[in-house]
Amino acid sequence: MLSTLRGSSRAFSRACSARVTPRIQHQRAIHNTLRQPAVAAANVAVDSVSSYEPFFVNEPSAPSIKTAIPGPKSKAAITELDEVFDTRSLNMICDYENSIGNYVSDHDHNLLLDVYAQIASIPIGYNNPALAKVAASPEMLTALINRPALGNFPPASWTNTLRSGILAVAPKGLDQVFTGMSGSDANECAYKAAFMYHRRRERGEGAAFTEEEMTSAMNNEKPGSPDLAIMSFKKGFHGRLFGSLSTTRSKPIHKLDIPSFNWPQARFPQLKYPLEEFAAENAAEEAECLADVERILTTWHCPVSAAVIEPIQSEGGDFHASPKFFQGLREITKKHNVLLIVDEVQTGVGATGKFWAHDHWDLPSPPDIVTFSKKAQTAGYYFGNSLLRPNMPYRQFNTWMGDPARVLLFNTIIKEIGRLNLVEHTANTGAYLYSGLEQLAKKYPAEIQNLRGKGQGTFIAWDSPQRDAFLKNMKTVGVNIGGSGDSAVRLRPMLIFQQHHADILLESIEKIIKT
Amino acid sequence: MLSTLRGSSRAFSRACSARVTPRIQHQRAIHNTLRQPAVAAANVAVDSVSSYEPFFVNEPSAPSIKTAIPGPKSKAAITELDEVFDTRSLNMICDYENSIGNYVSDHDHNLLLDVYAQIASIPIGYNNPALAKVAASPEMLTALINRPALGNFPPASWTNTLRSGILAVAPKGLDQVFTGMSGSDANECAYKAAFMYHRRRERGEGAAFTEEEMTSAMNNEKPGSPDLAIMSFKKGFHGRLFGSLSTTRSKPIHKLDIPSFNWPQARFPQLKYPLEEFAAENAAEEAECLADVERILTTWHCPVSAAVIEPIQSEGGDFHASPKFFQGLREITKKHNVLLIVDEVQTGVGATGKFWAHDHWDLPSPPDIVTFSKKAQTAGYYFGNSLLRPNMPYRQFNTWMGDPARVLLFNTIIKEIGRLNLVEHTANTGAYLYSGLEQLAKKYPAEIQNLRGKGQGTFIAWDSPQRDAFLKNMKTVGVNIGGSGDSAVRLRPMLIFQQHHADILLESIEKIIKT
């Protein structure tokens, strides 16, 4: 898929400085006028430090913290914002114009190394010039101001838009895509596809809907609206709308007071770390979880149409399982005619050192459906079996069916990932970072527990005894970092995160642990 | 809200010709290079026809049909597209670069008067210069390429973004907004808000969740995941995700094979036309429907937390009810402590001759929640009661919480609606169009039945005995027009639809009826 890789970090740096098109001038203008001190500092750093060359020439060489966070300007802005917007989940008031590459600026011009990246969703850096270029293109203009109802009135260019980007990185064995708006939306549309496919198989090809089905469906009753289920896994997260929330099992706060479907959850392996030390116990744990899957698929009160799973349970606490577990899951779902939906909303698009995290598994046959969002900056689901296109039009349909403007950005992200070889780059940077964290974990075993994510790019996490305080304190040394589950620190840097950023991160972690 | 109205159609035309900024030059360039013949024709028309002045100076004076639809180029494009995209719901392959104002171009350069407008979602014309300007602005650039996780990391500008546009047109009595991605998403988030509010009232202010609630919620069981319902109305349409689809009752095709919640549907008035002739019968019908509502609210197997209703049932077949019915519904829902959610996804943003369709009702107290999407080009829900903000953070939350890029476009749409007085304009054009249709209905009573939407702007519909053939034939005379329900022709022109467009539409309808 990414067969024309020829870039390097050097090439990107050069590209940033050399190709001064009018759009990049505009982009530059933002930085030059608003961030002259930071830009100047960065340029000095690039000239004087020869051990690395940053992807972003204008990136600073280190975080810069000037005030407490939130500082005075941020505090005033939060008070103002709270009148019209719920600020209780607010983390920082950001200044995106002054953010660059791996660094996010807050409203008081504190500049932080960002290894959380808008909840794992910024792929190739703040104010990326390639994204700025496509944002100013005629294609973007028309996509923004002439938003099409894609299912009814697609532009002729839609074929090429799909083929040249979003489908060029389709997971192996999947060659179709249904575009959507968010991870929740993508998962729910995938569930709908699974239910329609289930009934299509039961009904037999070519069989029409019965009068009874049509009447009962309108009353939300069987047989038209059947009792069918999606199986998910304990601690899994798949979104917050009614169908996706019924499969989400990460935390009560997401689910309390919301009606849900009576769908099953299987056990997800709870591995012990370090993996080498607990190989036998972990294998037994995974075998038990697969047995739990099979038990549910054969005994649940209604048929299970699909199983949905994250390659690495992210929101729930960064829980991993081995390729062998996923191979077993593929085998069992195949055996029971249950579709396998792999939710790559957080793991997809390069962060694990493969373009899709499930590429690590060496599956005997591909997943039936793979969903994506976040780093794609748009959302949707891939599939390969043409029978997953419903048997009639308007069954999988909505007004916009995604947003071509956001799809153009995803396509550019894909091109940049290919040009700069960012998947392999992330595998390498992740290995470097993991090794540094292993050293720290040896030195501070009480502070860094259950380090996990080896060989999974920068998709790394560990448990911290005072996690929330740790996350907060990291801001004082200029790092924006996130958590997951009850006690995990999760690293979700961008794909342009480099070794020198890893050095800053490792130093900062040690500094906070030591204080 | 729109207190600084000072524009006119003349002002807009002048603005289009006078303010040639670089961005508009870019916009012009598209038209001048790609559509010279059409542009030339339009200019001649403007010079020679003094009876009207179009909002868009470059708009043609009439449709232009060169080939069958689909023509040869479109047919080839459809074949190509079908390999990667379900084309069975395809209506036309469009050429958005060559579309302008009220006219949509297809891939064979047929130019059609568009009174369907991307399923009622294009608000102020194709290639609108004000939208082109904001699309090329620095604010748009940063919103596109630095997509924030708004709930955690909003920019300081978010307060002003909300206040200056989206909240400036908030329905009377509602001063808060939760932004989302689509109509389905907006409705489901509104339902979640209603459920959380319901349990908050039951639980008592300040009461904590019980251990049992937290444990059972994780298992999708009572009491944490309670049996609560949203009541909708027969023939209503509220979206296609699992919660919204459970309230959608328009057509079996949307619902078949998809599990749903056991939620109730009340009868929606089936009025007889002309209204003057059937006043007594219609009043009795509405009273019966209100009795049905009260019966459900007091007898359903579980508590009903909210009722959701469209001001005019659109997808279901363009069914209307009187202000008295809605006043009664507000009264009954208040009486039973049930929230009233008004789904203005299709009716909102000016099309009915009021900014919000429920402004027609003169309600004694406002709806509790109003949802929007489509012509807003983004989505979300408005509310006024601060207790509808959940009692804790992260209960109404998701990664992106909307898209600031699309919100910037909505804000510009709001400004243009104000500047050009497009709500009043649409009320007037609608009255003119309705009167023309009344004449046609008198002349062809078998072809135009149950004409409806008087005094509702351009939100007009009628029943046609051979509706699908009629819609198709209208393309041959250059009009893109849509249907709803089983037999309705629904008019959904943009807010820049003018009397001369109405004349073309009326002539075209008569032409097709006569053949």
JSON list of C-alpha atoms in Angstrom, two decimals, chain A residues 107-219:
[
{"chain": "A", "resi": 107, "resn": "HIS", "atom": "CA", "xyz": [-3.54, 30.23, 26.56]},
{"chain": "A", "resi": 108, "resn": "ASP", "atom": "CA", "xyz": [-0.74, 31.61, 28.79]},
{"chain": "A", "resi": 109, "resn": "HIS", "atom": "CA", "xyz": [1.85, 30.62, 26.18]},
{"chain": "A", "resi": 110, "resn": "ASN", "atom": "CA", "xyz": [3.17, 27.71, 28.16]},
{"chain": "A", "resi": 111, "resn": "LEU", "atom": "CA", "xyz": [4.49, 25.29, 25.57]},
{"chain": "A", "resi": 112, "resn": "LEU", "atom": "CA", "xyz": [4.18, 21.59, 26.46]},
{"chain": "A", "resi": 113, "resn": "LEU", "atom": "CA", "xyz": [5.47, 18.44, 24.84]},
{"chain": "A", "resi": 114, "resn": "ASP", "atom": "CA", "xyz": [2.18, 16.74, 24.00]},
{"chain": "A", "resi": 115, "resn": "VAL", "atom": "CA", "xyz": [2.13, 12.95, 24.40]},
{"chain": "A", "resi": 116, "resn": "TYR", "atom": "CA", "xyz": [-1.67, 12.85, 24.77]},
{"chain": "A", "resi": 117, "resn": "ALA", "atom": "CA", "xyz": [-2.40, 14.57, 21.43]},
{"chain": "A", "resi": 118, "resn": "GLN", "atom": "CA", "xyz": [-6.10, 15.43, 21.79]},
{"chain": "A", "resi": 119, "resn": "ILE", "atom": "CA", "xyz": [-6.97, 12.04, 23.24]},
{"chain": "A", "resi": 120, "resn": "ALA", "atom": "CA", "xyz": [-4.76, 10.16, 20.81]},
{"chain": "A", "resi": 121, "resn": "SER", "atom": "CA", "xyz": [-6.13, 11.89, 17.76]},
{"chain": "A", "resi": 122, "resn": "ILE", "atom": "CA", "xyz": [-3.56, 14.36, 16.33]},
{"chain": "A", "resi": 123, "resn": "PRO", "atom": "CA", "xyz": [-1.56, 12.27, 13.86]},
{"chain": "A", "resi": 124, "resn": "ILE", "atom": "CA", "xyz": [1.23, 14.34, 12.30]},
{"chain": "A", "resi": 125, "resn": "GLY", "atom": "CA", "xyz": [1.68, 17.40, 14.48]},
{"chain": "A", "resi": 126, "resn": "TYR", "atom": "CA", "xyz": [0.04, 20.72, 15.19]},
{"chain": "A", "resi": 127, "resn": "ASN", "atom": "CA", "xyz": [0.07, 23.12, 12.27]},
{"chain": "A", "resi": 128, "resn": "ASN", "atom": "CA", "xyz": [1.45, 20.53, 9.91]},
{"chain": "A", "resi": 129, "resn": "PRO", "atom": "CA", "xyz": [2.34, 22.28, 6.61]},
{"chain": "A", "resi": 130, "resn": "ALA", "atom": "CA", "xyz": [1.07, 19.42, 4.43]},
{"chain": "A", "resi": 131, "resn": "LEU", "atom": "CA", "xyz": [-2.32, 19.62, 6.16]},
{"chain": "A", "resi": 132, "resn": "ALA", "atom": "CA", "xyz": [-2.23, 23.41, 5.85]},
{"chain": "A", "resi": 133, "resn": "LYS", "atom": "CA", "xyz": [-1.68, 22.99, 2.14]},
{"chain": "A", "resi": 134, "resn": "VAL", "atom": "CA", "xyz": [-4.64, 20.70, 1.59]},
{"chain": "A", "resi": 135, "resn": "ALA", "atom": "CA", "xyz": [-6.76, 22.87, 3.90]},
{"chain": "A", "resi": 136, "resn": "ALA", "atom": "CA", "xyz": [-6.20, 25.76, 1.51]},
{"chain": "A", "resi": 137, "resn": "SER", "atom": "CA", "xyz": [-6.76, 23.74, -1.67]},
{"chain": "A", "resi": 138, "resn": "PRO", "atom": "CA", "xyz": [-9.66, 24.17, -4.12]},
{"chain": "A", "resi": 139, "resn": "GLU", "atom": "CA", "xyz": [-10.77, 20.61, -3.30]},
{"chain": "A", "resi": 140, "resn": "MET", "atom": "CA", "xyz": [-11.09, 21.53, 0.38]},
{"chain": "A", "resi": 141, "resn": "LEU", "atom": "CA", "xyz": [-12.95, 24.72, -0.48]},
{"chain": "A", "resi": 142, "resn": "THR", "atom": "CA", "xyz": [-15.62, 22.87, -2.41]},
{"chain": "A", "resi": 143, "resn": "ALA", "atom": "CA", "xyz": [-15.83, 20.07, 0.18]},
{"chain": "A", "resi": 144, "resn": "LEU", "atom": "CA", "xyz": [-16.41, 22.61, 2.93]},
{"chain": "A", "resi": 145, "resn": "ILE", "atom": "CA", "xyz": [-18.91, 24.93, 1.27]},
{"chain": "A", "resi": 146, "resn": "ASN", "atom": "CA", "xyz": [-20.83, 22.41, -0.85]},
{"chain": "A", "resi": 147, "resn": "ARG", "atom": "CA", "xyz": [-21.32, 19.60, 1.65]},
{"chain": "A", "resi": 148, "resn": "PRO", "atom": "CA", "xyz": [-22.86, 16.72, -0.31]},
{"chain": "A", "resi": 149, "resn": "ALA", "atom": "CA", "xyz": [-25.42, 14.13, 0.73]},
{"chain": "A", "resi": 150, "resn": "LEU", "atom": "CA", "xyz": [-22.94, 11.48, -0.42]},
{"chain": "A", "resi": 151, "resn": "GLY", "atom": "CA", "xyz": [-25.35, 8.54, -0.73]},
{"chain": "A", "resi": 152, "resn": "ASN", "atom": "CA", "xyz": [-27.59, 10.45, -3.14]},
{"chain": "A", "resi": 153, "resn": "PHE", "atom": "CA", "xyz": [-25.36, 13.07, -4.78]},
{"chain": "A", "resi": 154, "resn": "PRO", "atom": "CA", "xyz": [-21.68, 12.09, -4.72]},
{"chain": "A", "resi": 155, "resn": "PRO", "atom": "CA", "xyz": [-19.20, 14.06, -6.81]},
{"chain": "A", "resi": 156, "resn": "ALA", "atom": "CA", "xyz": [-17.44, 12.19, -9.62]},
{"chain": "A", "resi": 157, "resn": "SER", "atom": "CA", "xyz": [-14.19, 12.68, -7.71]},
{"chain": "A", "resi": 158, "resn": "TRP", "atom": "CA", "xyz": [-15.45, 10.51, -4.82]},
{"chain": "A", "resi": 159, "resn": "THR", "atom": "CA", "xyz": [-14.11, 7.32, -6.46]},
{"chain": "A", "resi": 160, "resn": "ASN", "atom": "CA", "xyz": [-10.62, 8.75, -6.64]},
{"chain": "A", "resi": 161, "resn": "THR", "atom": "CA", "xyz": [-10.87, 10.29, -3.18]},
{"chain": "A", "resi": 162, "resn": "LEU", "atom": "CA", "xyz": [-11.62, 6.86, -1.75]},
{"chain": "A", "resi": 163, "resn": "ARG", "atom": "CA", "xyz": [-9.13, 4.93, -3.86]},
{"chain": "A", "resi": 164, "resn": "SER", "atom": "CA", "xyz": [-6.18, 7.29, -3.55]},
{"chain": "A", "resi": 165, "resn": "GLY", "atom": "CA", "xyz": [-6.15, 7.45, 0.23]},
{"chain": "A", "resi": 166, "resn": "ILE", "atom": "CA", "xyz": [-8.66, 5.87, 2.56]},
{"chain": "A", "resi": 167, "resn": "LEU", "atom": "CA", "xyz": [-8.84, 2.63, 0.53]},
{"chain": "A", "resi": 168, "resn": "ALA", "atom": "CA", "xyz": [-5.12, 2.55, -0.26]},
{"chain": "A", "resi": 169, "resn": "VAL", "atom": "CA", "xyz": [-4.50, 1.81, 3.43]},
{"chain": "A", "resi": 170, "resn": "ALA", "atom": "CA", "xyz": [-7.46, -0.58, 3.85]},
{"chain": "A", "resi": 171, "resn": "PRO", "atom": "CA", "xyz": [-6.57, -3.52, 6.08]},
{"chain": "A", "resi": 172, "resn": "LYS", "atom": "CA", "xyz": [-5.47, -6.65, 4.21]},
{"chain": "A", "resi": 173, "resn": "GLY", "atom": "CA", "xyz": [-8.48, -8.51, 2.81]},
{"chain": "A", "resi": 174, "resn": "LEU", "atom": "CA", "xyz": [-10.86, -5.55, 3.14]},
{"chain": "A", "resi": 175, "resn": "ASP", "atom": "CA", "xyz": [-11.49, -3.46, 0.05]},
{"chain": "A", "resi": 176, "resn": "GLN", "atom": "CA", "xyz": [-14.67, -1.49, 0.84]},
{"chain": "A", "resi": 177, "resn": "VAL", "atom": "CA", "xyz": [-15.31, 1.41, 3.18]},
{"chain": "A", "resi": 178, "resn": "PHE", "atom": "CA", "xyz": [-18.38, 3.06, 4.66]},
{"chain": "A", "resi": 179, "resn": "THR", "atom": "CA", "xyz": [-17.52, 6.57, 5.82]},
{"chain": "A", "resi": 180, "resn": "GLY", "atom": "CA", "xyz": [-18.91, 8.11, 9.01]},
{"chain": "A", "resi": 181, "resn": "MET", "atom": "CA", "xyz": [-18.48, 10.87, 11.52]},
{"chain": "A", "resi": 182, "resn": "SER", "atom": "CA", "xyz": [-16.96, 9.52, 14.75]},
{"chain": "A", "resi": 183, "resn": "GLY", "atom": "CA", "xyz": [-15.80, 6.32, 16.38]},
{"chain": "A", "resi": 184, "resn": "SER", "atom": "CA", "xyz": [-19.21, 5.74, 17.98]},
{"chain": "A", "resi": 185, "resn": "ASP", "atom": "CA", "xyz": [-20.94, 6.26, 14.66]},
{"chain": "A", "resi": 186, "resn": "ALA", "atom": "CA", "xyz": [-18.49, 3.96, 12.86]},
{"chain": "A", "resi": 187, "resn": "ASN", "atom": "CA", "xyz": [-19.01, 1.18, 15.39]},
{"chain": "A", "resi": 188, "resn": "GLU", "atom": "CA", "xyz": [-22.80, 1.48, 15.35]},
{"chain": "A", "resi": 189, "resn": "CYS", "atom": "CA", "xyz": [-22.92, 1.40, 11.56]},
{"chain": "A", "resi": 190, "resn": "ALA", "atom": "CA", "xyz": [-20.67, -1.68, 11.70]},
{"chain": "A", "resi": 191, "resn": "TYR", "atom": "CA", "xyz": [-23.06, -3.31, 14.20]},
{"chain": "A", "resi": 192, "resn": "LYS", "atom": "CA", "xyz": [-25.99, -2.55, 11.90]},
{"chain": "A", "resi": 193, "resn": "ALA", "atom": "CA", "xyz": [-24.11, -4.13, 8.98]},
{"chain": "A", "resi": 194, "resn": "ALA", "atom": "CA", "xyz": [-23.50, -7.22, 11.15]},
{"chain": "A", "resi": 195, "resn": "PHE", "atom": "CA", "xyz": [-27.18, -7.51, 12.11]},
{"chain": "A", "resi": 196, "resn": "MET", "atom": "CA", "xyz": [-28.38, -7.14, 8.53]},
{"chain": "A", "resi": 197, "resn": "TYR", "atom": "CA", "xyz": [-25.84, -9.74, 7.41]},
{"chain": "A", "resi": 198, "resn": "HIS", "atom": "CA", "xyz": [-26.94, -12.12, 10.18]},
{"chain": "A", "resi": 199, "resn": "ARG", "atom": "CA", "xyz": [-30.58, -11.97, 9.11]},
{"chain": "A", "resi": 200, "resn": "ARG", "atom": "CA", "xyz": [-29.65, -12.15, 5.43]},
{"chain": "A", "resi": 201, "resn": "ARG", "atom": "CA", "xyz": [-27.89, -15.46, 6.08]},
{"chain": "A", "resi": 202, "resn": "GLU", "atom": "CA", "xyz": [-30.80, -16.78, 8.14]},
{"chain": "A", "resi": 203, "resn": "ARG", "atom": "CA", "xyz": [-33.40, -15.62, 5.64]},
{"chain": "A", "resi": 204, "resn": "GLY", "atom": "CA", "xyz": [-31.57, -16.96, 2.61]},
{"chain": "A", "resi": 205, "resn": "GLU", "atom": "CA", "xyz": [-30.37, -15.00, -0.39]},
{"chain": "A", "resi": 206, "resn": "GLY", "atom": "CA", "xyz": [-33.13, -13.36, -2.39]},
{"chain": "A", "resi": 207, "resn": "ALA", "atom": "CA", "xyz": [-35.85, -13.90, 0.25]},
{"chain": "A", "resi": 208, "resn": "ALA", "atom": "CA", "xyz": [-38.08, -10.86, 0.67]},
{"chain": "A", "resi": 209, "resn": "PHE", "atom": "CA", "xyz": [-39.06, -9.31, 3.99]},
{"chain": "A", "resi": 210, "resn": "THR", "atom": "CA", "xyz": [-42.36, -10.72, 5.24]},
{"chain": "A", "resi": 211, "resn": "GLU", "atom": "CA", "xyz": [-45.36, -8.54, 5.99]},
{"chain": "A", "resi": 212, "resn": "GLU", "atom": "CA", "xyz": [-44.99, -9.53, 9.64]},
{"chain": "A", "resi": 213, "resn": "GLU", "atom": "CA", "xyz": [-41.37, -8.40, 9.71]},
{"chain": "A", "resi": 214, "resn": "MET", "atom": "CA", "xyz": [-42.25, -5.05, 8.22]},
{"chain": "A", "resi": 215, "resn": "THR", "atom": "CA", "xyz": [-45.13, -4.44, 10.61]},
{"chain": "A", "resi": 216, "resn": "SER", "atom": "CA", "xyz": [-43.32, -5.60, 13.72]},
{"chain": "A", "resi": 217, "resn": "ALA", "atom": "CA", "xyz": [-40.17, -3.60, 12.90]},
{"chain": "A", "resi": 218, "resn": "MET", "atom": "CA", "xyz": [-42.28, -0.44, 12.96]},
{"chain": "A", "resi": 219, "resn": "ASN", "atom": "CA", "xyz": [-43.35, -1.37, 16.49]}
]
